[in-house]
mmCIF file of C-alpha atoms and ligand atoms in Angstrom:
data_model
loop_
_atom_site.group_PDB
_atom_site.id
_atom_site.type_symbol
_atom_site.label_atom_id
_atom_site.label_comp_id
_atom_site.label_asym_id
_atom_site.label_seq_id
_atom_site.Cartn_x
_atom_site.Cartn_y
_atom_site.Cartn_z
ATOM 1 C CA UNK A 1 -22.319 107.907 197.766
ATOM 2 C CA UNK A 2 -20.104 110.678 197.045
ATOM 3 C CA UNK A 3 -19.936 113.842 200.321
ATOM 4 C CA UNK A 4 -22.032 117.353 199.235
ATOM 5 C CA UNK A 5 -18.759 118.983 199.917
ATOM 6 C CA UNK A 6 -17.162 117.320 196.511
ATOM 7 C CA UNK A 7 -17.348 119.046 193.325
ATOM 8 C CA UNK A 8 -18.326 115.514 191.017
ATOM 9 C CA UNK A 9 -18.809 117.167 187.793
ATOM 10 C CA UNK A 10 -15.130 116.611 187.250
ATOM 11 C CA UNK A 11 -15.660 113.010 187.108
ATOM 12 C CA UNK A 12 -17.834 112.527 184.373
ATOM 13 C CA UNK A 13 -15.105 111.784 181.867
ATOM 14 C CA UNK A 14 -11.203 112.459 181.840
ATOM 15 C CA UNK A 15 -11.402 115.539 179.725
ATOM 16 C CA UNK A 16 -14.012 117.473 181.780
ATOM 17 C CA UNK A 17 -11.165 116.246 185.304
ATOM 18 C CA UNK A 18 -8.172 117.489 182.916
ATOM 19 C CA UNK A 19 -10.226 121.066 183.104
ATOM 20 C CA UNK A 20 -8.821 121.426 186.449
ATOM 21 C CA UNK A 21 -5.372 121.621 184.464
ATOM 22 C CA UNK A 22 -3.641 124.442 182.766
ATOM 23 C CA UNK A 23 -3.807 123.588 178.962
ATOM 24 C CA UNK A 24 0.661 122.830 178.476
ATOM 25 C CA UNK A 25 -0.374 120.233 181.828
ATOM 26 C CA UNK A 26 -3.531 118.819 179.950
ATOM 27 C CA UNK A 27 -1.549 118.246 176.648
ATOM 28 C CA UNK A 28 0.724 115.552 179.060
ATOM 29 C CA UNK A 29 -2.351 113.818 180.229
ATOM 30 C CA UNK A 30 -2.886 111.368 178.302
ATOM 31 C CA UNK A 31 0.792 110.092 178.050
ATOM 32 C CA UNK A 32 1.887 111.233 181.814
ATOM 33 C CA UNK A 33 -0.874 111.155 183.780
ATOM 34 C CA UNK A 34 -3.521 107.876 185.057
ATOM 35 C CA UNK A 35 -7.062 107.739 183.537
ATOM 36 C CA UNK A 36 -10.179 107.931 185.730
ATOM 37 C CA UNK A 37 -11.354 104.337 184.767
ATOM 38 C CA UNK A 38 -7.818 103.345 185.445
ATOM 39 C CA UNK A 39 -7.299 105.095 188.740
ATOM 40 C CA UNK A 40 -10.844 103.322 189.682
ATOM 41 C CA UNK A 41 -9.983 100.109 188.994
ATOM 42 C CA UNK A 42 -6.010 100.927 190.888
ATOM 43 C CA UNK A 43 -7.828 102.355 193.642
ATOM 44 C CA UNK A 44 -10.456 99.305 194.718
ATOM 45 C CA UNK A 45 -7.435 97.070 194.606
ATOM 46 C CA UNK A 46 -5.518 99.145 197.094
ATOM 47 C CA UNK A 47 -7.768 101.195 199.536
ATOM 48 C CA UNK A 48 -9.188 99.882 202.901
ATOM 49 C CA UNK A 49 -10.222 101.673 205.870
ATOM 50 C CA UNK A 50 -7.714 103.715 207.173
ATOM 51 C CA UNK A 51 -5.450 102.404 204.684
ATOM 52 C CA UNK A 52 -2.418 105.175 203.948
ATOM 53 C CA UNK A 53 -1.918 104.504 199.955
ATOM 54 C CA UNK A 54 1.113 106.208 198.693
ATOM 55 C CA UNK A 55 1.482 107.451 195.253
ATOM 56 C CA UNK A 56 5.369 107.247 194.290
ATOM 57 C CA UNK A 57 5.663 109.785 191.615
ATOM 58 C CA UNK A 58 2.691 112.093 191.886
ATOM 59 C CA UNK A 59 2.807 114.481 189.108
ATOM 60 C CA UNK A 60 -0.430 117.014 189.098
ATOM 61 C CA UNK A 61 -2.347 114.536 191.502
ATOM 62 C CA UNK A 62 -4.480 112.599 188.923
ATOM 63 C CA UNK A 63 -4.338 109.431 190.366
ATOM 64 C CA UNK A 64 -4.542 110.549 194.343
ATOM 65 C CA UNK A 65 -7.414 113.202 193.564
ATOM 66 C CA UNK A 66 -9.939 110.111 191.726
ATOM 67 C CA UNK A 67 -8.125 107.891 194.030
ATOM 68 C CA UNK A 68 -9.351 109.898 197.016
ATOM 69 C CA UNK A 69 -12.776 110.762 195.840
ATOM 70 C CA UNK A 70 -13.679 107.230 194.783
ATOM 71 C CA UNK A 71 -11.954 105.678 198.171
ATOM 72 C CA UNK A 72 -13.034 108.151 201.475
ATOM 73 C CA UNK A 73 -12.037 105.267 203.807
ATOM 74 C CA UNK A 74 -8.391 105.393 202.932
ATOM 75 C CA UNK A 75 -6.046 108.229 202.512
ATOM 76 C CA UNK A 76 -3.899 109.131 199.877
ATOM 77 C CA UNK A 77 -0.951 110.280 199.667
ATOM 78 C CA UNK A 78 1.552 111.453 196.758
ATOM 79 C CA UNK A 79 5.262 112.795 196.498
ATOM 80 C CA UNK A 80 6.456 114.545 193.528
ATOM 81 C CA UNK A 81 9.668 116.021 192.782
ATOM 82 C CA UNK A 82 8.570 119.032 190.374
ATOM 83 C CA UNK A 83 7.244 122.076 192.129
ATOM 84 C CA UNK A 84 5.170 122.871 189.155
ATOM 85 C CA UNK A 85 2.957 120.164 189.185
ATOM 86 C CA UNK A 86 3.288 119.620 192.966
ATOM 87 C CA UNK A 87 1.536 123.026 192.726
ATOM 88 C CA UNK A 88 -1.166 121.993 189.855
ATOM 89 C CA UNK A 89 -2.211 119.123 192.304
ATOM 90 C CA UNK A 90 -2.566 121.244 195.482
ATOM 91 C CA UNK A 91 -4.754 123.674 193.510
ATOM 92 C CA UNK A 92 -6.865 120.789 192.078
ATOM 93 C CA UNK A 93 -7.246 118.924 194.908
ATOM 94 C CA UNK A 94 -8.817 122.146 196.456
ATOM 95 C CA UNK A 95 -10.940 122.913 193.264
ATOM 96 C CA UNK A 96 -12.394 119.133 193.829
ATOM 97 C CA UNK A 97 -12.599 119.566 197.556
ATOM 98 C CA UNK A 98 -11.452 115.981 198.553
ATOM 99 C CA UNK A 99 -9.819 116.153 202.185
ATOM 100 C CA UNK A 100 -8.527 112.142 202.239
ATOM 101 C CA UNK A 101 -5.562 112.962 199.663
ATOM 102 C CA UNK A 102 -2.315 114.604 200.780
ATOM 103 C CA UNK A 103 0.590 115.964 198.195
ATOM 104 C CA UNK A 104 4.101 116.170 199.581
ATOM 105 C CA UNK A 105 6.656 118.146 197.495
ATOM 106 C CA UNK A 106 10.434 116.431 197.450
ATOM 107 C CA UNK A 107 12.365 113.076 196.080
ATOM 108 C CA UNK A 108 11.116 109.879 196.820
ATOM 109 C CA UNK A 109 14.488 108.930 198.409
ATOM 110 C CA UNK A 110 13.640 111.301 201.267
ATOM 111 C CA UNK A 111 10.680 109.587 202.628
ATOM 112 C CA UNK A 112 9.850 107.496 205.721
ATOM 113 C CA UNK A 113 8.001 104.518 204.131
ATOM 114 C CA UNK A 114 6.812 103.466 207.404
ATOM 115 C CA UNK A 115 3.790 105.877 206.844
ATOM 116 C CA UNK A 116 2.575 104.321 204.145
ATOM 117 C CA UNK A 117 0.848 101.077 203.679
ATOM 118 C CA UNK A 118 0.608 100.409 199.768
ATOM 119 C CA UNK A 119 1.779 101.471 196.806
ATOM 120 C CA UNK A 120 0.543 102.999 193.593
ATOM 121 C CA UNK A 121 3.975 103.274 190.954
ATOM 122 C CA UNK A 122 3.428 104.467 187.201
ATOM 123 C CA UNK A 123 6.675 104.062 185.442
ATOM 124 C CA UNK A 124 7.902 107.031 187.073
ATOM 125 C CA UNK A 125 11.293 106.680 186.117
ATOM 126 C CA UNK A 126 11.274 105.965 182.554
ATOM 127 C CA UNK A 127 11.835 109.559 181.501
ATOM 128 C CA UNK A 128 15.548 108.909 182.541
ATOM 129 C CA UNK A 129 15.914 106.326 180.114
ATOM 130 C CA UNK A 130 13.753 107.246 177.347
ATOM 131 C CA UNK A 131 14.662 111.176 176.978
ATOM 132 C CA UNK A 132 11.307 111.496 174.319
ATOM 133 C CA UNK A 133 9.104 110.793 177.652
ATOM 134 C CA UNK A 134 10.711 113.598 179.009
ATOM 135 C CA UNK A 135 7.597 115.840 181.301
ATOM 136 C CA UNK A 136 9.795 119.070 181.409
ATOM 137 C CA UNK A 137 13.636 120.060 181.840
ATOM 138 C CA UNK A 138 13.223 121.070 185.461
ATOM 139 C CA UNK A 139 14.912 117.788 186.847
ATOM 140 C CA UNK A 140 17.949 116.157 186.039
ATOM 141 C CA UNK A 141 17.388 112.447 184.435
ATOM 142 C CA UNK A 142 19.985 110.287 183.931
ATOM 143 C CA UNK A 143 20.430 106.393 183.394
ATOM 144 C CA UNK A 144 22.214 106.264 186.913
ATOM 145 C CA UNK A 145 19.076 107.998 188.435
ATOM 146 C CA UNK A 146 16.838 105.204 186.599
ATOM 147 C CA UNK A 147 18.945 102.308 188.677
ATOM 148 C CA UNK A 148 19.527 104.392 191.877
ATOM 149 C CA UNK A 149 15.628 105.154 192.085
ATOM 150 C CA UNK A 150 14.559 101.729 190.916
ATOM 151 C CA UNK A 151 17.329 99.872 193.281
ATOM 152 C CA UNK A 152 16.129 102.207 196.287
ATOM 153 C CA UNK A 153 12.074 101.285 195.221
ATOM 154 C CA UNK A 154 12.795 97.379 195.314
ATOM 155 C CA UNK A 155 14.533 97.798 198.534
ATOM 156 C CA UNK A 156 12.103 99.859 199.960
ATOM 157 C CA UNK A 157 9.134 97.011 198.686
ATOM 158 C CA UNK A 158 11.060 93.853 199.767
ATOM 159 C CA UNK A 159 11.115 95.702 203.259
ATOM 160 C CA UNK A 160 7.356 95.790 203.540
ATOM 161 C CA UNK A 161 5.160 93.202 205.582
ATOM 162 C CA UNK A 162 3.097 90.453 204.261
ATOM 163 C CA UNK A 163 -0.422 91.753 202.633
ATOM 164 C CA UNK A 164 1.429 95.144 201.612
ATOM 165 C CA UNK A 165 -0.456 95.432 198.217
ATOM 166 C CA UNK A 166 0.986 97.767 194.640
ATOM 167 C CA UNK A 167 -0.190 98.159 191.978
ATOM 168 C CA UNK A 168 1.660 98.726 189.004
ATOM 169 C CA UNK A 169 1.128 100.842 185.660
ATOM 170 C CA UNK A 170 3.447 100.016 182.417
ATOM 171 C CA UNK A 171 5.932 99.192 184.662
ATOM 172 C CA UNK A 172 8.622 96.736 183.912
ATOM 173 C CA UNK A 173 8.408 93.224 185.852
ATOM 174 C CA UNK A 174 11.595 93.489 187.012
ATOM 175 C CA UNK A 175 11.134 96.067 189.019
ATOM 176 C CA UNK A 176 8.996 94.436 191.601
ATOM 177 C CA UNK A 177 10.882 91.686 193.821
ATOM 178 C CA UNK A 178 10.198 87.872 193.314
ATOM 179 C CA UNK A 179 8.163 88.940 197.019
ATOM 180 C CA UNK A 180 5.102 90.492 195.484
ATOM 181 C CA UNK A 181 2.566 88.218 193.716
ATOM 182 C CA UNK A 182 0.584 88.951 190.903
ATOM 183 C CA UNK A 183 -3.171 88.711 191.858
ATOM 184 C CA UNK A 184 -4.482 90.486 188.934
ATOM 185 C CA UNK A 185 -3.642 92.389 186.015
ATOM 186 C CA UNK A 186 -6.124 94.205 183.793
ATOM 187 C CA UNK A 187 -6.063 96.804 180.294
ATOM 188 C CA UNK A 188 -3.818 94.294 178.249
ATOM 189 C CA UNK A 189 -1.674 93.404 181.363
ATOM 190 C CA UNK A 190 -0.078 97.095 181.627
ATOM 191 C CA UNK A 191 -2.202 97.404 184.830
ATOM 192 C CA UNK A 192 -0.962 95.013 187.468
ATOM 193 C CA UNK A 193 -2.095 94.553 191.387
ATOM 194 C CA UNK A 194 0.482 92.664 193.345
ATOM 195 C CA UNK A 195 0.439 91.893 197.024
ATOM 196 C CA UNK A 196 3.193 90.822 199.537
ATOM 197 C CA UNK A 197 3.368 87.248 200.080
HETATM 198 C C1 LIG B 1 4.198 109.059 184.769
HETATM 199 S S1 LIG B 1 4.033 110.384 185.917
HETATM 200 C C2 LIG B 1 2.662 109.751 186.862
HETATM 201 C C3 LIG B 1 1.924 110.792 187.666
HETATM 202 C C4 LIG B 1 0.821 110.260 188.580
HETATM 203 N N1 LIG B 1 1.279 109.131 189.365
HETATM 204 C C5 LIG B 1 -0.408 109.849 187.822
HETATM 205 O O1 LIG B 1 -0.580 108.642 187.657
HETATM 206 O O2 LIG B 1 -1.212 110.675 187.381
HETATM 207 C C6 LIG B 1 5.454 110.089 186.980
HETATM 208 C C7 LIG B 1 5.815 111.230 187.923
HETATM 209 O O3 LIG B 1 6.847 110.774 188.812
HETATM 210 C C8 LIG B 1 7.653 111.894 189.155
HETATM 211 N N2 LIG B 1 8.938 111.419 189.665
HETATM 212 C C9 LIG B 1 9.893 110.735 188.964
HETATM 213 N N3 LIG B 1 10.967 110.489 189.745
HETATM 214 C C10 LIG B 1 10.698 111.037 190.966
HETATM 215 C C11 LIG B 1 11.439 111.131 192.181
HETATM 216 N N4 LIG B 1 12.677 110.630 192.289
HETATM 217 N N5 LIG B 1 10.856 111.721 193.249
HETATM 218 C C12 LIG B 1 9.595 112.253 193.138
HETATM 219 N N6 LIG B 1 8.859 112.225 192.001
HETATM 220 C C13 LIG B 1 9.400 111.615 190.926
HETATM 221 C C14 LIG B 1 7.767 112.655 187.831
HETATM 222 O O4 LIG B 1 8.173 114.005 188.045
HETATM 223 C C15 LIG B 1 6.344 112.502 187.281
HETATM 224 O O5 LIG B 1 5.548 113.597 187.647
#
């Protein structure tokens, strides 16, 4: 049962959400940003009651925004290192009015990960490898930033206690320590939901 505050008629399929979106942002949806049906399926594996979910890699707040409005028990939570679409996500997440998702401008290095609980990671790094991919030419890429971020990331997860779920989105195995079990993986095995063992 969705609140009477939320404006739903953004969730009837991803092109009327994308609305929400200037048109140069709606052109990167469908290779950039997480599908509805996908951020559904992401989002039952993850939330909980008063679970603190945290997007690594939020672009214009897709994920967090469906996340949040499909989830009101948990909150979500997304950093994202381009002020641009830091700034799409703010305004959309106030066009939606969903109050359980939180943006946070900045690197991911510069976080305390003690806030957060689990983990939501779409390949954010692969634009630093695979200069195609590339969002925009705002931030530098490199292939030292693609290990530095990835190293920092599988730290960061092999620190986290037992039952500390993620779930994964074309993102390579081998980023995810031997810790993290597979439970589940769905849409051709590019969608993956891993917990702490
Ligand atoms: C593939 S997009 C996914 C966006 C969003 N998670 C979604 O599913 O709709 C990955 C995003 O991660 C961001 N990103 C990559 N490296 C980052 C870093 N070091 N700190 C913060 N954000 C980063 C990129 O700018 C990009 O917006």
């Amino acid at each position: 049962m969705y609140s009477d505050t939320l404006n739903i008629s953004y969730f009837r399929k991803d092109a009327a959400f994308d609305t929400l979106y200037p048109r140069h942002i709606r052109e990167l949806s469908e290779m950039h940003w997480t599908a509805l049906d996908v951020s559904l399926e992401a989002s039952n594996f993850l939330a909980a009651p008063e679970a603190r979910v945290l997007d690594i890699g939020s672009g214009v707040g897709k994920f967090c925004i469906a996340a949040g409005v499909y989830h009101p028990e948990a909150t979500f939570y997304g950093v994202e290192q381009r002020e641009e679409l830091f700034h799409h996500a703010q305004i959309a997440k106030e066009q939606v009015g969903v109050s359980n998702v939180q943006f946070i401008y900045g690197n991911l290095m510069d976080l305390d990960y003690d806030q957060y609980d689990h983990f939501y990671f779409y390949n954010p790094f692969y634009e630093n490898i695979e200069p195609k991919s590339r969002i925009d030419y705002t931030v530098s890429t490199s292939f030292e930033l693609y290990h530095q971020y990835t190293l920092f990331i599988y730290e960061m997860l092999n620190k986290k206690p037992t039952g500390t779920k993620l779930v994964t989105f074309h993102a390579p195995d081998k980023q995810i320590p031997a810790s993290y079990q597979l439970m589940d993986n769905s849409y051709s095995r590019v969608l993956k939901m891993w917990v702490k063992e």
